[in-house]
Structure formats: structure tokens, C-alpha cells
Amino acid sequence: MVKITLSINKLFKLLLFSALTCGSLNAQQCPTNITIVSDDDQCGALVSYLVAGGGATQSANGVVNPNGANGLTGWTNSTAFGTSWVVSGSGFISSYNSGSMSQVIDLTTMGMTDAYMDTLPAITVSEQYMGGTPNVGDTYNLTVQLRGEADNILATYTTGNVTCTAAWQTASHVFTGYPAGVRKIFFQHTGDDAEFWAGNYGAMTTNSTVTVAVPTSTVVQTTGIASGEVFPIGTTTNTFTITSEDNVVTTCTFDVIVTDGQAPVAIAQNFTAVLDGYGIATVAAEDINNESTDNCTNLTYSLDVTEFTCEDLGENTVTLSVSDGTNTTTATAIITVVDETAPVIVFEDATIEVDNDGNVTILSEEILAASTDNCSVATYTISPASLSCANLGPNEVTVTVTDASGNSSTETATITVTDATAPTVITQNITLSLPEVTLISINELDIDNGSFDNCGISSYSLDTQVFTCENIGENTVTLTITDNNGNTSTGTAIVTIEDPNAYCPQTVGIEGFDLNDSIIIYPNPTKGSISFDAGRLIVSKIEMFDVSARLVKSFDVAASGVFITDLSSFNAGIYFAKIYSADAFVVKRIVKE
């Protein structure tokens, strides 16, 4: 518990006294409840109060600005001629003609109730004065009036005109036994200088004082906070036990209610929010707060928007609210939402077939469609973006996926180019006339009529290239085309063989033998020697032709039986043997390996 002897409220100049009832100086009472706004930059208010009791002591000084610390505040300055009173050091000084300074003190501002003043407590007035230099014999006068509510004068004290000296003197008076109804005190000092100089060289005053006698007692505070301390925001209940000089004990209670009159100073800072892998960024109010201040420390913060997505990329204005529980202030900031997450490439090695033109166009959007990004993919690129028959087989390509914020991912992949397109075979029918040798050959280009392939043709082949008398009429031939990648296609054509000159004789000899049946060739195919077995048929001559109907060998026989010739020097291929017997001949096909 705190023991308090009644004291002056030096901070507010406001003393709250108990109402003393029935004119008894032994009655005690706490002040009424006090409501006050918090001090600047404090989470509370410095509050002074007075709990009154029996006995007698002096109240706080009721004179406002008694020493000139606040200039001429509180005083009414008047003069008939010459300059006014001014502040000089820790007091006031008059000028070269008689001039006055005065103020009217409302006793309620000193905490005096009407009921208490009607108990006629002693009122003490005083003031110090001295002469100004160089002539200190200046004139001074103090006049104090006790007035009623309507400014009616109930009692007066005056020093009259006195002559100052070079030392401070005190004028004082105690009012007692005055009429009831005193509510105000008129306080006035008058002075002028002895030199009558321009400026301020007259009488000087300081420590102007008006006090009222108040009861004293021993006061013990049992709950609450002592006078002159800082009371927190909210309600503080103060309880006192008051023991008078005659040991009469009473208790009283009052509340000090401090309201928070200072709003927080909200200070926000800009912030950059980075989207996560799901395209979301969460911002806390603490990220935006930039050391906001308040007289109290129990601040809470909130943001009007805390979650951002890909749709918020760029600058976003948010509002930070700062609350101390009573007052709320706001500040705005810019949250810049950025995306720093690169796309995730989803791509598998691919096998792509060249088209009919021999090209491969890589559709990156399709191949990379499974790639993902936390926001959105802007572009897909593959380099090189196109391939052709020249790139058959595996090819390493670079794939890049870029999102709308410019983040990109790059990887390498393998695209295997294949050609499964067979050549397109176009043939033409032809008609040929046998020459005198009765053997004619054709090549693939004779049958081909503009065949093509997307990656180029490697080879042509015909199943039949040489025609003899045996082929007179229509013959179906097959043209086989193989492209550069092993794909093949076939087409047929009609080769019509004619013998307009009747070069083809009968195949029955003069002996009546059928040459086709009578002559046997073996081994066929052969790698070297080949035998012609004519039996009893007399063979006159044998001629050998290649597939171009070019005569490559000829020898006379003129005998029957078996004839052997060596073909080991011949290139591998198809050859034709034209065998003559009398006026007939036959053509046999020989394969040289």
C-alpha cells in the first residue's frame, strides 16, 4: 500500500477534491471519477488527484503562470500610457507609466466545491516585488478581491502604493471570516518606474500566489495507482482508507478512466511476392508492416488481400490496417507478384515418319503438350523444328518451354526419323518388233513412266528383260522399285512382241526334231562350263547374247552330241544361247553365277 500526504497536481493544474458536506472539516471523500485521454506517445496518462480529509494545509497555487514561464499567458495586461508589462527573467516588469496585470481565478479550477468554500476556509494571497534598475524606487500595488458568482465583491485586500527597494519583498494577506458565496478571486498588481524612461525599468513581480486551506489527514491507498503516476488505458479503480486526526476511519473509491486518444501510425512497405509451384503466393500483414508505431504496444495487423495467384502478376495495391484495440489506421503498399518458377518439360523420345514430300514437321505444341507450368505456358520450341529424309535415324533436338513470365526450361531429346512409305510405281505398256537376231532386250526405264519416292529411289528391276520368238504376243512384266530405305513397290506392264519381218523360223529341224525338246543345257545356272546336249540333232552354230541382245560369243559346231563351252570369264547375269540346226533355231536362257 502507498501512503500519500495530500500534494499539488503539478501536471494538470487540476486538483480534484472531495465535496466536504455539512461544513465539517472531518468529512472525507475521494474525487469523482476521472476520465482523461492518453498522453501523446504514452500508453496511458499521467494523472494526479487529491483525496481530501480533516485538518488544514494549503491547496495548489491558483494563479496561472505566476512567474512568466509561459509569457503573458493567463494575464490581462492594461496600461493608460506607456508600454505594457513584459516578462523579465523569472517574473514580470512594468514600464514608465502606471500599468496593471490581472487575472480572475475560478475556484472550481482549484478543485474547490461551492459547499466547501461556504465553510469559509482561509485564503492566502502573496506576491514578491522589487524595484527595477537603475532607480529602484519604483511604485508597486497589489489588490486582491474575493468575488461571488456574479463578480460581486465580498472582500478586498490592497497594499496601496508602496515604494520598491533593490531587494525582493513579499506582500501577503490571509482572508478569514469573509462572507459566504466566494466563487472567484480577482488578483491584480500595478507598477511604474521612477525614471520615466521608455522601455521597461519599473516595478518587478514574481511568485504570485493564491491558495486555499484544505483539510489534512492520513490517507492510505489500498487499491489502484498512486497520484502522479501513469495510468494505463482502461479503467483503474482506486480505493483509499482515510484516517483523520481524531482517528475517524473512512474509505472511498473512484475510477480513473483513460481512453486511447492516439491512433497508430501505420507505415507500410512494398513487397515482392513470389508464386510457388502451384501458382499461389501468400502474404502476411507482417510482411507489409514497416515498423508502424503507437503509444501502446499491443498492435494487431491485417491485410485486405493476403493470397495472390497467376491472375495477379504485376503490381497490386493492398491496404494494411493497424489497430491498437481502440483506434485503427491504414496505409497502402504495392505487392508485386512475380513468377520465378520455370515450366516442367514432359517429353518422350519420339519416332516420326517422313511425309510424302520427304519432310518431318515437328509440331512442338503437340509433342510438348504434357509440359506444365504453375501459371501458363506461352511458347514451345524445338530446334531444329523440321527434319527430312537427310535426317533418317536418331536426331538430337533441343526442346524449350517458356511461360508467360519469361521463365524457360530446356532439355534435349531424340527424334528418330523413319521412312515407311513405299515408292509409287507408274508403268507404261510398250510394243517391240523382234530384230533379225530374234532377240530383243528392254530395261527398267523402258517400263517406268515417272515412278517416284519421298526419299529417293535406290534401284529398279524387271522380272523379264529379254524377249525372243517365244515371247511373240503380249507379255506381262513386273517392275520392282526399291527406295533408299529399302521400301519396295511393284507395278506391271504389257510388253507386246511382234515379228513383222517373220524372222522367227519353225523350231522343228529338217530331221523332224523339235529343237526345244531336243537340246538340253546343263548345269544351268552355271559358274563356269556349260554343256549343250543335242543328242542326234546336228547343231550348226551357237551364239551367246547378253540381256542387251549384244552378241558376246559365237562358235561353229556342225555336229551332234554334247558341246561344252567355258563361261567362267562371263560376268554373272542372264545370257541367251541361240542354237541353230539346219534352217531352224531355238533360244535358251542361261544363268551365269
XYZ file of C-alpha atoms in Angstrom:
593
model
C 0.000 0.000 0.000
C 1.109 3.567 -0.716
C 0.863 6.256 1.935
C 0.014 9.625 0.430
C 0.097 13.041 2.065
C -2.040 15.451 0.083
C 0.030 17.144 -2.601
C -0.207 19.514 -5.541
C -1.030 18.177 -9.010
C 1.884 19.701 -10.825
C 0.956 18.279 -14.218
C -2.604 19.290 -14.886
C -3.193 22.244 -12.570
C -6.386 20.443 -11.777
C -6.948 19.265 -8.214
C -9.939 17.102 -7.667
C -11.224 17.475 -4.137
C -13.890 15.697 -2.220
C -17.069 17.566 -1.539
C -16.993 18.395 2.094
C -20.504 18.077 3.428
C -22.251 19.808 6.310
C -19.326 22.198 6.782
C -17.392 19.567 8.747
C -13.656 19.544 8.231
C -13.560 15.925 9.366
C -15.628 14.587 6.431
C -13.556 12.713 3.834
C -14.308 11.786 0.229
C -12.473 10.663 -2.940
C -12.657 12.671 -6.130
C -15.370 11.866 -8.611
C -14.428 9.501 -11.429
C -11.745 10.937 -13.671
C -11.923 10.448 -17.450
C -8.888 11.533 -19.411
C -7.331 10.964 -22.822
C -3.957 9.242 -23.001
C -0.835 11.372 -23.215
C 0.976 11.703 -26.510
C 3.296 8.780 -27.143
C 2.246 7.029 -23.924
C 0.032 4.004 -23.463
C -1.689 5.776 -20.623
C -1.943 9.153 -18.928
C -0.117 10.827 -16.098
C -2.891 11.557 -13.572
C -2.672 13.484 -10.318
C -5.524 13.701 -7.857
C -6.149 14.736 -4.264
C -8.058 12.846 -1.621
C -9.173 15.438 0.947
C -9.531 14.942 4.691
C -9.643 16.866 8.024
C -7.027 19.334 9.376
C -5.600 22.161 7.296
C -2.949 22.640 4.632
C -2.696 24.748 1.511
C -4.072 23.890 -1.877
C -2.176 24.239 -5.082
C -1.491 27.748 -6.348
C -4.490 29.011 -8.274
C -2.596 31.746 -10.146
C -1.992 30.827 -13.768
C 1.576 31.442 -14.975
C 2.790 33.115 -11.740
C 6.399 33.632 -12.888
C 6.061 34.391 -16.605
C 7.273 30.935 -17.633
C 4.575 30.954 -20.313
C 4.935 34.566 -21.372
C 1.870 36.630 -20.513
C -0.494 33.653 -20.712
C -3.332 33.932 -18.172
C -2.833 37.648 -17.527
C -4.769 40.674 -18.751
C -2.259 43.460 -19.429
C -3.534 47.056 -19.361
C -1.899 50.497 -19.170
C -3.134 54.055 -19.614
C 0.062 55.336 -21.118
C 3.441 53.830 -21.946
C 4.392 50.294 -22.757
C 2.852 47.195 -21.195
C 4.223 44.766 -18.637
C 6.664 42.265 -20.117
C 8.363 39.108 -18.950
C 11.771 39.663 -17.407
C 13.746 36.685 -16.159
C 11.512 34.659 -13.836
C 8.928 37.390 -13.365
C 7.314 40.489 -14.848
C 8.461 44.143 -15.107
C 6.373 47.291 -15.618
C 7.025 50.338 -17.798
C 7.302 54.117 -17.385
C 3.651 54.793 -16.650
C 1.299 53.125 -14.240
C 0.105 49.831 -15.698
C -1.699 46.771 -14.349
C -1.756 42.995 -14.925
C -4.659 40.963 -13.574
C -6.465 37.637 -13.751
C -9.695 36.193 -12.333
C -9.351 32.766 -10.705
C -12.380 30.461 -10.767
C -12.122 28.470 -7.548
C -13.627 25.390 -9.173
C -10.458 25.148 -11.281
C -8.631 24.714 -7.979
C -10.907 21.816 -7.086
C -12.967 23.827 -4.606
C -16.643 22.982 -4.425
C -19.247 25.599 -3.582
C -20.122 23.696 -0.418
C -16.529 23.686 0.759
C -15.995 27.380 0.013
C -19.067 28.178 2.065
C -17.238 26.666 5.077
C -15.046 29.790 4.754
C -11.614 28.166 4.547
C -8.646 30.504 4.911
C -7.487 32.036 1.626
C -3.856 33.123 1.440
C -2.585 35.549 -1.224
C 1.006 36.704 -1.707
C 3.476 38.114 -4.243
C 7.120 39.183 -4.293
C 8.133 42.570 -5.673
C 11.219 44.787 -6.072
C 12.363 47.877 -7.968
C 13.858 47.808 -11.430
C 17.254 49.295 -12.224
C 18.770 51.812 -12.279
C 16.378 53.674 -9.927
C 14.868 51.026 -7.687
C 12.408 53.386 -6.019
C 9.575 52.341 -8.302
C 5.899 52.169 -7.278
C 4.089 48.830 -6.624
C 0.493 47.969 -5.622
C -1.241 44.594 -5.018
C -5.047 44.387 -4.953
C -6.977 41.114 -4.322
C -10.789 40.819 -4.311
C -12.970 37.888 -3.208
C -15.925 37.785 -5.568
C -19.221 35.966 -5.848
C -20.605 34.087 -8.854
C -21.825 37.385 -10.395
C -18.447 39.099 -9.799
C -19.850 40.951 -6.798
C -17.049 41.961 -4.407
C -17.285 40.240 -0.995
C -13.849 41.171 0.455
C -10.798 43.205 -0.650
C -7.127 43.399 0.263
C -4.708 46.037 -1.104
C -1.178 47.089 -0.255
C -1.784 50.570 -1.519
C 1.057 52.212 -3.424
C 4.372 51.176 -1.905
C 7.923 52.146 -2.857
C 10.164 49.340 -4.032
C 13.721 48.668 -2.966
C 16.633 46.830 -4.522
C 15.668 43.643 -2.598
C 12.739 41.309 -3.066
C 9.892 41.972 -0.643
C 6.716 39.986 -0.058
C 3.172 41.292 0.048
C 0.790 38.760 1.638
C -2.632 38.506 3.262
C -4.897 35.763 4.705
C -8.651 36.140 4.181
C -10.746 34.713 7.026
C -14.261 35.347 8.240
C -15.366 36.630 4.869
C -18.983 36.328 3.730
C -20.224 33.055 2.248
C -20.608 32.762 -1.501
C -16.995 33.301 -2.593
C -16.570 31.695 -6.019
C -13.837 33.778 -7.682
C -10.671 35.689 -6.752
C -9.543 38.825 -8.604
C -5.720 39.230 -8.452
C -4.042 42.444 -9.751
C -0.637 44.080 -9.415
C 0.153 47.643 -10.572
C 3.536 49.308 -11.073
C 5.534 52.031 -12.840
C 9.155 53.174 -12.925
C 10.764 56.100 -11.156
C 12.866 57.116 -14.160
C 10.003 57.535 -16.586
C 12.217 56.005 -19.230
C 10.941 54.479 -22.400
C 11.049 50.696 -22.118
C 10.613 48.518 -19.025
C 12.529 49.731 -15.948
C 9.682 49.786 -13.378
C 8.474 47.578 -10.525
C 9.107 43.825 -10.856
C 6.945 40.937 -9.553
C 7.215 37.153 -9.230
C 5.698 34.169 -7.407
C 2.108 35.409 -7.485
C 0.184 33.009 -5.222
C -3.422 32.225 -4.246
C -4.011 29.158 -2.038
C -6.966 27.821 -0.065
C -6.660 25.956 3.203
C -7.765 22.320 2.830
C -8.133 19.580 5.409
C -5.313 17.109 6.037
C -5.432 13.531 7.129
C -3.529 10.271 6.786
C -4.557 8.630 3.514
C -3.610 5.034 2.690
C -4.291 3.708 -0.808
C -5.381 0.082 -0.769
C -6.034 -0.456 -4.493
C -5.212 1.347 -7.694
C -2.325 3.583 -8.714
C -0.840 6.481 -6.803
C -1.390 10.080 -7.811
C 1.218 11.411 -10.212
C 1.774 8.029 -11.842
C 0.915 6.826 -15.349
C -2.477 5.134 -15.514
C -2.902 2.556 -18.283
C -5.586 2.767 -20.913
C -8.810 1.424 -19.490
C -10.388 1.734 -16.044
C -8.356 1.684 -12.835
C -10.282 1.576 -9.556
C -8.600 3.400 -6.687
C -9.600 2.740 -3.056
C -8.389 4.745 -0.056
C -8.602 4.409 3.711
C -8.601 7.872 5.302
C -7.814 8.312 8.988
C -8.476 11.743 10.419
C -6.521 13.329 13.238
C -9.196 12.170 15.665
C -8.853 8.549 14.341
C -12.085 8.511 12.389
C -11.550 5.953 9.579
C -13.458 6.155 6.310
C -12.974 4.612 2.860
C -13.709 5.932 -0.576
C -13.366 4.703 -4.140
C -13.160 6.340 -7.545
C -12.189 5.287 -11.064
C -9.586 6.732 -13.381
C -10.700 6.047 -16.945
C -8.013 6.572 -19.577
C -9.116 6.486 -23.185
C -6.679 5.953 -26.019
C -6.717 9.183 -27.946
C -3.758 8.413 -30.161
C -4.249 6.365 -33.281
C -1.409 4.160 -34.513
C 0.904 5.473 -37.202
C 0.581 2.885 -39.958
C 3.743 2.505 -42.025
C 3.660 0.097 -44.945
C 6.396 -1.138 -47.219
C 6.212 -2.515 -50.725
C 6.743 -6.239 -51.069
C 7.548 -8.746 -53.774
C 5.563 -11.981 -53.587
C 6.894 -14.995 -55.478
C 4.353 -17.534 -56.702
C 5.000 -21.096 -55.615
C 4.869 -24.199 -57.773
C 1.072 -24.148 -57.604
C 0.817 -20.529 -58.742
C -0.088 -19.191 -55.292
C 1.637 -16.647 -53.055
C 0.532 -15.865 -49.509
C 1.496 -12.548 -47.944
C 1.242 -11.869 -44.210
C 0.433 -8.464 -42.766
C 3.813 -8.564 -41.032
C 5.469 -8.648 -44.462
C 3.907 -5.275 -45.270
C 4.251 -3.651 -41.854
C 7.291 -1.379 -41.736
C 7.625 -0.634 -38.025
C 4.249 1.008 -37.521
C 4.146 2.846 -34.204
C 1.660 3.609 -31.470
C 1.640 4.876 -27.925
C 0.745 1.305 -26.960
C 2.500 -1.868 -27.993
C -0.402 -4.283 -28.390
C -0.789 -3.636 -32.109
C -2.523 -6.038 -34.454
C -2.122 -6.022 -38.222
C -4.328 -7.165 -41.072
C -4.319 -7.017 -44.872
C -7.334 -6.684 -47.110
C -5.791 -9.213 -49.540
C -3.390 -11.962 -48.483
C -3.485 -14.540 -51.292
C -2.369 -13.946 -54.851
C -2.438 -16.118 -57.968
C -1.184 -16.024 -61.534
C -4.010 -13.635 -62.359
C -2.382 -11.065 -60.056
C 1.023 -10.959 -61.743
C 2.404 -7.433 -61.571
C 1.605 -4.648 -59.130
C -1.285 -4.932 -56.675
C -2.328 -2.238 -54.207
C -3.154 -3.580 -50.750
C -4.292 -1.884 -47.565
C -2.562 -2.536 -44.247
C -4.753 -1.931 -41.188
C -3.030 -1.282 -37.861
C -5.159 -1.409 -34.700
C -4.340 -0.761 -31.065
C -7.657 -2.202 -29.919
C -9.407 1.162 -29.956
C -8.123 3.087 -32.935
C -7.320 1.813 -36.410
C -5.314 3.466 -39.160
C -4.418 2.254 -42.611
C -1.631 2.569 -45.141
C -1.308 1.265 -48.661
C 1.534 -0.641 -50.264
C 2.338 -2.233 -53.594
C 2.698 -6.005 -53.695
C 4.457 -7.042 -56.873
C 3.568 -10.621 -57.728
C 6.232 -12.414 -59.754
C 6.594 -15.894 -61.183
C 10.091 -17.335 -60.978
C 9.156 -20.986 -61.486
C 10.277 -22.456 -64.792
C 7.987 -24.842 -66.686
C 8.364 -28.586 -66.245
C 9.126 -30.251 -69.563
C 7.355 -33.533 -70.183
C 8.699 -35.041 -73.375
C 9.487 -38.566 -74.529
C 11.779 -39.519 -77.359
C 9.683 -39.868 -80.477
C 9.774 -41.712 -83.757
C 8.297 -39.754 -86.645
C 7.852 -40.846 -90.222
C 8.657 -38.545 -93.087
C 5.671 -37.400 -95.068
C 5.054 -37.910 -98.784
C 7.337 -34.981 -99.523
C 10.182 -36.446 -97.500
C 9.880 -33.929 -94.691
C 9.164 -34.080 -90.967
C 7.440 -31.088 -89.414
C 7.688 -31.290 -85.636
C 4.536 -29.922 -84.024
C 6.041 -28.734 -80.762
C 2.662 -27.894 -79.185
C 1.572 -31.498 -79.631
C 4.819 -33.128 -78.629
C 5.259 -30.894 -75.575
C 1.580 -30.631 -74.663
C 2.088 -32.581 -71.454
C 4.577 -29.993 -70.178
C 3.293 -27.996 -67.215
C 3.789 -24.633 -65.539
C 2.492 -23.121 -62.319
C 0.842 -20.398 -64.409
C 0.660 -20.911 -68.152
C 2.949 -21.927 -70.979
C 3.448 -19.226 -73.572
C 5.625 -20.908 -76.192
C 7.034 -24.287 -77.153
C 10.082 -24.508 -79.377
C 12.074 -27.398 -80.807
C 15.336 -26.867 -82.632
C 15.662 -27.899 -85.335
C 11.945 -27.624 -85.949
C 11.952 -29.643 -89.167
C 13.781 -32.704 -90.442
C 13.838 -34.566 -93.742
C 14.988 -37.733 -95.437
C 18.502 -36.438 -94.918
C 17.968 -36.930 -91.185
C 16.810 -40.525 -91.210
C 17.681 -42.209 -87.956
C 18.108 -40.682 -84.472
C 18.458 -36.901 -84.210
C 19.162 -34.900 -81.070
C 16.895 -31.872 -80.766
C 16.660 -29.102 -78.181
C 13.233 -28.534 -76.666
C 12.402 -25.299 -74.825
C 9.222 -24.402 -72.965
C 8.722 -20.759 -71.913
C 5.974 -19.458 -69.644
C 4.184 -16.114 -69.733
C 6.697 -14.584 -67.295
C 9.701 -15.474 -69.422
C 10.869 -18.424 -67.327
C 12.067 -21.251 -69.537
C 13.285 -24.818 -69.305
C 15.442 -26.535 -71.900
C 16.202 -30.197 -72.437
C 17.462 -32.427 -75.201
C 15.509 -35.256 -76.749
C 15.894 -37.768 -79.546
C 13.613 -37.815 -82.548
C 14.089 -40.817 -84.785
C 13.103 -40.173 -88.381
C 11.869 -43.183 -90.332
C 10.642 -43.802 -93.859
C 7.983 -46.466 -94.243
C 6.493 -45.064 -97.419
C 6.947 -47.369 -100.400
C 7.732 -45.913 -103.812
C 4.890 -45.095 -106.143
C 5.325 -47.241 -109.259
C 3.987 -45.914 -112.556
C 4.434 -48.164 -115.620
C 3.716 -47.957 -119.290
C 2.906 -50.662 -121.870
C 5.254 -50.961 -124.833
C 5.284 -52.801 -128.187
C 8.539 -54.098 -129.677
C 9.459 -55.700 -133.006
C 11.977 -58.519 -132.990
C 15.127 -57.763 -134.911
C 16.772 -60.195 -137.232
C 18.660 -61.755 -134.336
C 15.203 -62.629 -132.956
C 16.220 -61.415 -129.514
C 15.409 -58.037 -128.019
C 16.005 -56.664 -124.525
C 14.466 -53.860 -122.502
C 15.476 -52.113 -119.278
C 13.544 -50.743 -116.340
C 13.350 -47.245 -117.740
C 11.521 -48.591 -120.780
C 8.692 -49.638 -118.468
C 8.965 -46.872 -115.858
C 6.679 -43.963 -116.530
C 7.629 -41.466 -113.812
C 7.710 -43.572 -110.672
C 8.773 -41.621 -107.552
C 9.557 -41.906 -103.847
C 9.562 -39.377 -100.995
C 13.159 -40.148 -100.042
C 14.506 -41.145 -103.437
C 14.711 -44.347 -105.489
C 17.617 -46.669 -104.971
C 17.040 -49.265 -107.713
C 14.731 -50.542 -110.437
C 14.410 -54.141 -111.526
C 12.382 -56.033 -114.139
C 11.486 -59.652 -113.863
C 11.834 -60.052 -117.669
C 14.220 -58.065 -119.797
C 14.894 -60.231 -122.895
C 12.312 -61.376 -125.369
C 12.662 -63.878 -128.194
C 10.472 -65.600 -130.698
C 8.986 -67.495 -127.789
C 7.529 -64.247 -126.486
C 5.642 -63.123 -129.541
C 2.407 -61.592 -128.341
C 1.613 -59.939 -125.023
C 3.949 -60.485 -122.107
C 3.261 -59.221 -118.559
C 6.354 -57.843 -116.890
C 6.769 -56.673 -113.297
C 8.742 -53.544 -112.442
C 10.090 -53.535 -108.886
C 11.316 -50.255 -107.385
C 13.281 -50.071 -104.131
C 13.742 -46.726 -102.381
C 16.777 -45.586 -100.442
C 15.369 -47.020 -97.240
C 14.519 -50.496 -98.511
C 10.830 -49.949 -99.140
C 9.678 -51.652 -102.355
C 6.715 -51.441 -104.663
C 5.847 -53.255 -107.869
C 3.860 -52.497 -110.941
C 3.062 -54.466 -114.074
C 3.060 -53.570 -117.705
C 2.335 -55.311 -121.010
C 5.233 -55.829 -123.392
C 3.910 -56.828 -126.789
C 6.457 -58.628 -129.013
C 5.854 -58.619 -132.729
C 7.685 -60.336 -135.619
C 6.632 -58.251 -138.590
C 9.543 -59.439 -140.687
C 8.982 -63.134 -139.990
C 12.430 -63.553 -138.503
C 11.235 -66.335 -136.283
C 11.521 -69.769 -138.098
C 9.940 -73.044 -137.171
C 11.576 -74.732 -134.207
C 11.346 -78.150 -135.960
C 14.541 -79.107 -137.778
C 14.925 -80.953 -141.050
C 15.410 -84.186 -139.224
C 11.973 -83.617 -137.725
C 13.271 -82.894 -134.255
C 11.678 -80.217 -132.121
C 14.636 -78.082 -131.026
C 13.019 -77.025 -127.740
C 12.733 -80.593 -126.660
C 15.859 -81.973 -128.316
C 18.514 -79.663 -126.836
C 19.323 -79.839 -123.134
C 21.609 -77.316 -121.370
C 23.308 -78.098 -118.065
C 24.296 -77.142 -115.430
C 22.035 -74.128 -115.502
C 22.752 -71.976 -113.557
C 26.471 -72.429 -114.012
C 29.611 -70.950 -112.528
C 31.903 -71.912 -115.406
C 31.475 -74.538 -118.120
C 28.116 -75.311 -119.611
C 27.138 -78.313 -121.768
C 24.776 -78.371 -124.730
C 23.409 -81.882 -125.320
C 21.851 -82.046 -128.827
C 21.561 -85.813 -128.897
C 21.356 -86.959 -132.543
C 20.411 -83.463 -133.670
C 23.097 -81.800 -135.759
C 23.830 -78.315 -134.453
C 25.482 -75.951 -136.866
C 26.231 -72.902 -134.710
C 25.693 -71.474 -131.209
C 25.574 -67.697 -130.478
C 25.612 -66.186 -126.944
C 23.843 -62.866 -126.186
C 23.662 -60.802 -123.001
C 20.458 -59.205 -121.734
C 21.077 -56.258 -124.010
C 20.917 -58.586 -127.027
C 24.591 -57.960 -127.582
C 26.485 -60.887 -129.118
C 29.144 -61.908 -126.629
C 30.251 -65.284 -128.008
C 29.753 -67.399 -131.133
C 31.158 -70.749 -132.187
C 30.511 -73.205 -135.012
C 29.631 -76.788 -134.188
C 28.395 -78.759 -137.251
C 27.955 -81.884 -135.184
C 25.608 -83.673 -132.883
C 26.105 -84.859 -129.362
C 27.378 -82.807 -126.409
C 29.159 -79.487 -126.808
C 30.926 -77.790 -123.885
C 31.900 -74.146 -123.662
C 33.535 -72.169 -120.843
C 31.624 -69.162 -119.430
C 33.887 -68.527 -116.445
C 35.034 -65.239 -117.949
C 31.454 -64.013 -118.226
C 30.068 -61.670 -115.661
C 27.311 -63.039 -113.536
C 23.963 -62.446 -115.116
C 21.420 -63.671 -117.636
C 22.553 -64.815 -121.052
C 20.770 -66.283 -124.039
C 22.082 -69.068 -126.274
C 20.754 -69.099 -129.827
C 21.226 -72.643 -131.180
C 20.996 -73.217 -134.931
C 20.128 -76.518 -136.609
C 19.644 -76.519 -140.380
C 17.020 -73.886 -141.119
C 15.667 -73.741 -137.560
C 16.924 -72.323 -134.244
C 15.924 -72.122 -130.662
C 16.882 -69.635 -127.869
C 17.725 -70.965 -124.428
C 18.122 -68.896 -121.233
C 21.347 -69.395 -119.242
C 22.109 -68.064 -115.766
C 25.774 -67.346 -115.013
C 26.563 -67.165 -111.327
